[in-house]
Short mmCIF file of C-alpha atoms in Angstrom, two decimals:
data_model
loop_
_atom_site.label_atom_id
_atom_site.label_comp_id
_atom_site.label_asym_id
_atom_site.label_seq_id
_atom_site.Cartn_x
_atom_site.Cartn_y
_atom_site.Cartn_z
CA UNK A 131 -23.29 -9.32 36.79
CA UNK A 132 -22.95 -10.13 33.60
CA UNK A 133 -25.63 -7.50 31.99
CA UNK A 134 -27.47 -9.43 29.01
CA UNK A 135 -30.17 -9.70 26.60
CA UNK A 136 -32.08 -12.19 24.47
CA UNK A 137 -30.81 -12.75 21.44
CA UNK A 138 -32.53 -12.18 17.84
CA UNK A 139 -31.82 -14.05 14.50
CA UNK A 140 -33.68 -13.13 11.30
CA UNK A 141 -34.11 -15.23 9.27
CA UNK A 142 -34.40 -13.55 5.90
CA UNK A 143 -33.76 -17.18 3.83
CA UNK A 144 -34.72 -20.75 5.25
CA UNK A 145 -30.87 -21.60 4.72
CA UNK A 146 -30.29 -19.17 7.51
CA UNK A 147 -31.87 -21.52 10.06
CA UNK A 148 -29.14 -24.11 10.24
CA UNK A 149 -27.33 -20.61 12.56
CA UNK A 150 -28.45 -20.45 16.19
CA UNK A 151 -27.03 -20.11 19.43
CA UNK A 152 -27.45 -18.70 22.87
CA UNK A 153 -31.08 -17.69 23.58
CA UNK A 154 -28.99 -15.08 25.65
CA UNK A 155 -26.34 -12.43 24.29
CA UNK A 156 -24.45 -11.23 27.04
CA UNK A 157 -22.40 -7.71 27.43
CA UNK A 158 -18.92 -7.95 28.50
CA UNK A 159 -17.95 -5.04 29.67
CA UNK A 160 -18.68 -0.91 28.04
CA UNK A 161 -17.42 1.79 28.89
CA UNK A 162 -15.80 2.69 25.40
CA UNK A 163 -15.91 5.58 22.88
CA UNK A 164 -15.74 3.48 19.86
CA UNK A 165 -14.64 -0.22 20.13
CA UNK A 166 -12.35 -2.04 17.19
CA UNK A 167 -10.82 -5.10 16.57
CA UNK A 168 -10.91 -7.41 18.94
CA UNK A 169 -8.57 -10.67 18.22
CA UNK A 170 -8.87 -14.36 19.87
CA UNK A 171 -5.57 -15.57 22.09
CA UNK A 172 -6.44 -19.32 23.14
CA UNK A 173 -3.66 -20.27 24.21
CA UNK A 174 -4.03 -17.47 26.72
CA UNK A 175 -7.30 -17.76 26.15
CA UNK A 176 -8.08 -13.73 26.51
CA UNK A 177 -9.42 -11.01 24.09
CA UNK A 178 -7.54 -8.30 22.84
CA UNK A 179 -9.75 -5.02 21.33
CA UNK A 180 -9.56 -1.51 20.68
CA UNK A 181 -10.75 1.70 22.34
CA UNK A 182 -9.44 4.04 19.63
CA UNK A 183 -10.34 7.42 20.64
CA UNK A 184 -9.14 6.62 24.05
CA UNK A 185 -5.58 4.91 22.65
CA UNK A 186 -6.03 1.72 24.65
CA UNK A 187 -6.05 -1.65 23.39
CA UNK A 188 -7.93 -3.58 26.26
CA UNK A 189 -8.18 -6.66 27.15
CA UNK A 190 -10.48 -9.23 28.70
CA UNK A 191 -10.24 -12.76 30.48
CA UNK A 192 -12.57 -15.61 29.90
CA UNK A 193 -10.79 -16.82 33.20
CA UNK A 194 -11.61 -14.02 35.41
CA UNK A 195 -13.87 -12.22 32.77
CA UNK A 196 -12.31 -9.13 33.70
CA UNK A 197 -11.40 -6.22 31.44
CA UNK A 198 -8.13 -4.36 31.85
CA UNK A 199 -6.14 -2.53 29.27
CA UNK A 200 -3.61 -4.18 27.54
CA UNK A 201 -1.30 -0.65 25.73
CA UNK A 202 -1.20 2.89 26.52
CA UNK A 203 -0.98 5.09 24.23
CA UNK A 204 -1.73 2.09 21.17
CA UNK A 205 -1.27 4.24 18.44
CA UNK A 206 -5.33 4.72 17.97
CA UNK A 207 -4.66 0.88 17.31
CA UNK A 208 -8.23 0.15 14.99
CA UNK A 209 -8.13 -4.00 13.57
CA UNK A 210 -5.19 -6.53 14.57
CA UNK A 211 -5.70 -10.17 13.75
CA UNK A 212 -2.59 -12.76 15.38
CA UNK A 213 -0.79 -14.69 13.32
CA UNK A 214 0.41 -18.49 12.32
CA UNK A 215 3.27 -18.14 15.84
CA UNK A 216 0.85 -16.48 18.15
CA UNK A 217 1.99 -13.24 17.67
CA UNK A 218 -0.67 -9.73 17.20
CA UNK A 219 -0.23 -7.46 14.21
CA UNK A 220 -1.68 -4.39 14.75
CA UNK A 221 -2.53 -1.24 12.37
CA UNK A 222 -1.77 1.84 13.91
CA UNK A 223 -3.44 4.60 12.70
CA UNK A 224 -2.06 7.57 14.28
CA UNK A 225 1.07 6.30 14.01
CA UNK A 226 -0.16 5.07 10.37
CA UNK A 227 1.84 1.46 10.69
CA UNK A 228 1.15 -1.65 10.68
CA UNK A 229 3.15 -3.58 13.68
CA UNK A 230 3.84 -6.73 14.83
CA UNK A 231 3.64 -7.37 18.92
CA UNK A 232 7.09 -9.46 19.70
CA UNK A 233 7.48 -12.45 22.86
CA UNK A 234 9.57 -9.71 24.45
CA UNK A 235 6.78 -6.79 24.11
CA UNK A 236 9.18 -5.30 21.66
CA UNK A 237 7.26 -4.06 17.95
CA UNK A 238 8.36 -4.62 14.77
CA UNK A 239 7.03 -2.53 12.11
CA UNK A 240 5.49 -4.34 9.20
CA UNK A 241 4.79 -1.33 7.03
CA UNK A 242 4.99 1.96 7.08
CA UNK A 243 5.47 3.31 4.02
CA UNK A 244 4.35 2.83 0.60
CA UNK A 245 7.46 3.62 -2.39
CA UNK A 246 8.90 6.05 0.07
CA UNK A 247 5.82 7.44 0.56
CA UNK A 248 3.89 7.30 4.05
CA UNK A 249 0.60 5.32 4.71
CA UNK A 250 -2.70 6.66 5.63
CA UNK A 251 -3.91 5.60 8.55
CA UNK A 252 -4.29 1.70 8.23
CA UNK A 253 -7.13 -0.05 9.05
CA UNK A 254 -7.62 -4.02 9.01
CA UNK A 255 -5.25 -6.57 8.66
CA UNK A 256 -5.68 -10.32 8.16
CA UNK A 257 -2.00 -13.00 7.04
CA UNK A 258 -2.16 -15.31 4.96
CA UNK A 259 -0.34 -18.65 5.46
CA UNK A 260 2.55 -18.17 3.06
CA UNK A 261 3.17 -15.27 5.72
CA UNK A 262 2.58 -12.50 3.78
CA UNK A 263 0.26 -9.36 5.51
CA UNK A 264 -2.42 -7.94 3.68
CA UNK A 265 -4.38 -4.92 4.96
CA UNK A 266 -6.13 -1.78 4.17
CA UNK A 267 -5.26 1.22 4.33
CA UNK A 268 -8.80 4.28 4.57
CA UNK A 269 -8.12 7.85 5.75
CA UNK A 270 -10.10 7.69 9.11
CA UNK A 271 -6.57 8.49 10.67
CA UNK A 272 -5.72 10.84 9.57
CA UNK A 273 -9.70 12.74 8.40
CA UNK A 274 -9.01 14.09 11.98
CA UNK A 275 -8.01 13.88 15.92
CA UNK A 276 -11.02 12.14 17.22
CA UNK A 277 -9.16 7.97 16.12
CA UNK A 278 -5.70 9.32 14.80
CA UNK A 279 -4.01 12.84 14.24
CA UNK A 280 -5.00 15.24 12.06
CA UNK A 281 -2.95 14.96 8.90
CA UNK A 282 -2.67 15.38 5.28
CA UNK A 283 -2.31 11.92 2.84
CA UNK A 284 0.79 11.26 1.31
CA UNK A 285 -0.29 8.62 -1.64
CA UNK A 286 -3.37 10.61 -2.00
CA UNK A 287 -5.90 7.54 -2.08
CA UNK A 288 -7.40 4.73 0.22
CA UNK A 289 -5.88 1.66 -0.92
CA UNK A 290 -5.16 -2.32 -0.13
CA UNK A 291 -1.71 -3.23 0.15
CA UNK A 292 0.16 -7.43 0.65
CA UNK A 293 3.41 -7.29 3.16
CA UNK A 294 5.71 -9.67 1.36
CA UNK A 295 6.70 -12.47 3.85
CA UNK A 296 10.31 -12.67 2.55
CA UNK A 297 11.96 -8.68 1.68
CA UNK A 298 9.20 -6.92 3.62
CA UNK A 299 8.69 -5.59 0.54
CA UNK A 300 5.01 -3.41 0.63
CA UNK A 301 2.85 -4.10 -2.66
CA UNK A 302 -0.62 -2.33 -3.74
CA UNK A 303 -2.88 -4.66 -4.62
CA UNK A 304 -6.13 -2.45 -4.70
CA UNK A 305 -6.21 0.98 -5.85
CA UNK A 306 -10.39 1.70 -6.94
CA UNK A 307 -12.19 1.95 -3.23
CA UNK A 308 -13.68 5.48 -1.46
CA UNK A 309 -12.55 3.71 1.67
CA UNK A 310 -11.35 -0.13 1.58
CA UNK A 311 -12.32 -1.43 5.84
CA UNK A 312 -12.64 -5.36 7.37
CA UNK A 313 -11.06 -7.99 4.93
CA UNK A 314 -11.04 -11.55 4.85
CA UNK A 315 -9.47 -14.64 2.93
CA UNK A 316 -11.67 -17.24 2.00
CA UNK A 317 -11.32 -20.93 3.53
CA UNK A 318 -8.59 -21.58 0.99
CA UNK A 319 -7.19 -18.49 0.57
CA UNK A 320 -8.73 -18.55 -3.07
CA UNK A 321 -10.69 -15.39 -2.67
CA UNK A 322 -10.45 -12.35 -0.58
CA UNK A 323 -13.15 -10.18 0.43
CA UNK A 324 -13.15 -6.23 1.08
CA UNK A 325 -15.45 -3.80 2.21
CA UNK A 326 -15.72 -0.13 1.32
CA UNK A 327 -17.60 1.38 3.93
CA UNK A 328 -17.62 4.92 2.10
CA UNK A 329 -19.79 2.78 -1.17
CA UNK A 330 -21.42 0.54 0.92
CA UNK A 331 -20.33 -2.76 -0.31
CA UNK A 332 -18.73 -5.82 0.29
CA UNK A 333 -16.38 -7.01 -2.92
CA UNK A 334 -14.93 -10.20 -3.96
CA UNK A 335 -11.16 -10.72 -5.02
CA UNK A 336 -9.41 -13.85 -6.96
CA UNK A 337 -6.32 -14.27 -5.61
CA UNK A 338 -3.51 -15.52 -7.95
CA UNK A 339 -0.96 -17.13 -6.87
CA UNK A 340 1.86 -14.71 -7.29
CA UNK A 341 -0.02 -12.45 -4.76
CA UNK A 342 -2.04 -10.00 -6.96
CA UNK A 343 -5.34 -9.74 -6.90
CA UNK A 344 -8.32 -10.08 -9.99
CA UNK A 345 -12.01 -9.12 -10.42
CA UNK A 346 -13.76 -7.18 -7.12
CA UNK A 347 -17.17 -7.27 -8.23
CA UNK A 348 -19.61 -6.22 -6.04
CA UNK A 349 -20.83 -9.04 -3.88
CA UNK A 350 -22.93 -7.79 -1.25
CA UNK A 351 -24.61 -4.30 -0.36
CA UNK A 352 -25.42 -3.33 2.82
CA UNK A 353 -29.18 -1.94 3.91
CA UNK A 354 -28.45 -0.99 7.37
CA UNK A 355 -25.72 1.83 7.59
CA UNK A 356 -23.03 0.48 6.47
CA UNK A 357 -20.28 -2.61 6.38
CA UNK A 358 -17.08 -2.75 8.43
CA UNK A 359 -15.51 -6.06 9.50
CA UNK A 360 -15.95 -9.14 7.96
CA UNK A 361 -15.52 -12.91 9.06
CA UNK A 362 -16.61 -16.06 7.46
CA UNK A 363 -17.77 -19.54 8.95
CA UNK A 364 -16.75 -23.25 7.96
CA UNK A 365 -20.36 -23.24 5.88
CA UNK A 366 -18.72 -20.31 3.79
CA UNK A 367 -21.00 -18.59 5.39
CA UNK A 368 -19.79 -14.85 4.77
CA UNK A 369 -20.74 -12.88 8.13
CA UNK A 370 -20.47 -8.88 7.95
CA UNK A 371 -20.47 -6.24 10.30
CA UNK A 372 -23.11 -3.51 9.83
CA UNK A 373 -25.31 -1.05 11.92
CA UNK A 374 -28.30 -3.28 13.16
CA UNK A 375 -25.97 -6.15 13.71
CA UNK A 376 -24.36 -8.98 12.03
CA UNK A 377 -24.90 -10.00 8.43
CA UNK A 378 -24.69 -13.70 7.25
CA UNK A 379 -24.44 -14.23 3.24
CA UNK A 380 -24.28 -17.28 1.05
CA UNK A 381 -21.07 -17.30 -1.12
CA UNK A 382 -23.73 -17.01 -3.81
CA UNK A 383 -24.09 -13.94 -2.28
CA UNK A 384 -28.19 -14.30 -1.23
CA UNK A 385 -28.72 -12.36 2.79
CA UNK A 386 -29.10 -15.47 4.33
CA UNK A 387 -30.75 -13.61 8.19
CA UNK A 388 -29.32 -10.68 10.77
CA UNK A 389 -27.88 -11.10 14.32
CA UNK A 390 -29.53 -8.00 15.88
CA UNK A 391 -27.40 -6.04 18.87
CA UNK A 392 -28.56 -2.92 20.42
CA UNK A 393 -25.24 -1.28 19.42
CA UNK A 394 -23.70 -0.82 15.90
CA UNK A 395 -21.44 -2.59 15.08
CA UNK A 396 -18.29 -2.34 14.06
CA UNK A 397 -16.08 -5.74 13.88
CA UNK A 398 -16.04 -9.15 15.03
CA UNK A 399 -13.75 -12.33 15.63
CA UNK A 400 -14.62 -16.05 16.32
CA UNK A 401 -13.07 -17.56 19.45
CA UNK A 402 -12.37 -20.09 22.36
CA UNK A 403 -11.67 -23.38 21.62
CA UNK A 404 -14.13 -24.64 18.63
CA UNK A 405 -14.04 -21.35 16.72
CA UNK A 406 -17.86 -21.37 17.76
CA UNK A 407 -17.63 -18.15 20.46
CA UNK A 408 -18.70 -14.28 18.87
CA UNK A 409 -16.88 -11.44 20.53
CA UNK A 410 -18.54 -8.98 18.78
CA UNK A 411 -17.03 -4.95 19.21
CA UNK A 412 -20.35 -2.68 18.83
CA UNK A 413 -19.76 0.73 20.03
CA UNK A 414 -19.25 1.38 23.48
CA UNK A 415 -19.85 -2.87 24.09
CA UNK A 416 -18.02 -6.17 23.86
CA UNK A 417 -21.15 -8.37 23.06
CA UNK A 418 -20.67 -11.74 23.77
CA UNK A 419 -22.78 -15.66 22.42
CA UNK A 420 -21.93 -18.92 21.64
CA UNK A 421 -23.31 -20.42 18.62
CA UNK A 422 -23.12 -23.24 16.31
CA UNK A 423 -21.51 -22.19 13.43
CA UNK A 424 -17.67 -22.51 13.66
CA UNK A 425 -15.24 -19.67 12.32
CA UNK A 426 -13.36 -21.17 9.40
CA UNK A 427 -10.04 -22.97 9.87
CA UNK A 428 -7.31 -21.25 7.70
CA UNK A 429 -4.04 -23.45 5.93
CA UNK A 430 -1.00 -23.30 7.64
#
C-alpha cells in the first residue's frame, strides 16, 4: 500500500490561495541515498529519476506503481530532461558530460568539454525550442567520490553553458556563479532562471535572440537551506526546491507560499497528461500529488 501524509500548503500571500491539490501526498517509493532529476515520459506514462550515490537511474511506472532500475551504472547522473523528440537528455556527473539516449538505447555525447578542457560535473539541463541544450556545471561530482569521482577542475570555475543545435559548439553563457544548479525557461523562453546553491538564491536572465544571456539579477533568496531545482507553472509561478519543500514565487519576486515536505527537496517536475501531477525527489523518497495548477507548456 502506498504511504501518504496530509498535504500542507502554507499561504504567505493571498495570491497563493489559487493553489490547491490533493488532501494527501503520496510517497511512491523510498530507499534511495539522494534522489534527483525526475523526468516525465508522457508516451510511456513513466518517470525516470536519479539515485546519484548509488549510481543508478530508476523508473516509476504509472500503470503498475512499481519502481525498477532503468540504468546502472549511470555515470552518477543527476538532472534530466525529455527533449522535443521524446529522448532522455542526462547530466552525467561521474562521466563529466551531457548525453542523449537514442531510441535504440545508444548514447550520443552532446557536451563533455569546453575549449578542449573537461567539464566539471554537469548538474541540470533544459532544452530551448530552437533545439539548443542549456546546462549548469558545478563541481559536486568532482568534489568527492560520493556522487561522482574526485578530481580537479580543468576549467577553474563553475559555469552555465549552451550547446548549439547545429554545429554542437559548447558556449559558456554565464561565468559568475558559485555553484550553478537548477535552471528553467519562462513560458516564452525570453527569461532563464538559474539557481546558485552556494549563494542560496535564484537569478533571472534575459535570453537574447543570438542565444546569449543579459542581466542576471537576484530574483529570490532562499529562507530554508538552499535552492535546487526550479520549474514554472502556466500562470507564471516560479517553483523552487528548498530544504522545507517547494517555494512558489510570483513573477514579481514575491514569495507566495510553500508546499511543505518531510524531507529536503532536491528536484521535481510537472507530469501527467495535463501536466498537473507533481513528482518530487526529496532526499531518499519520491513523492507525488495532483495540484490545480499546470506546468508550463513550452513552444515547439
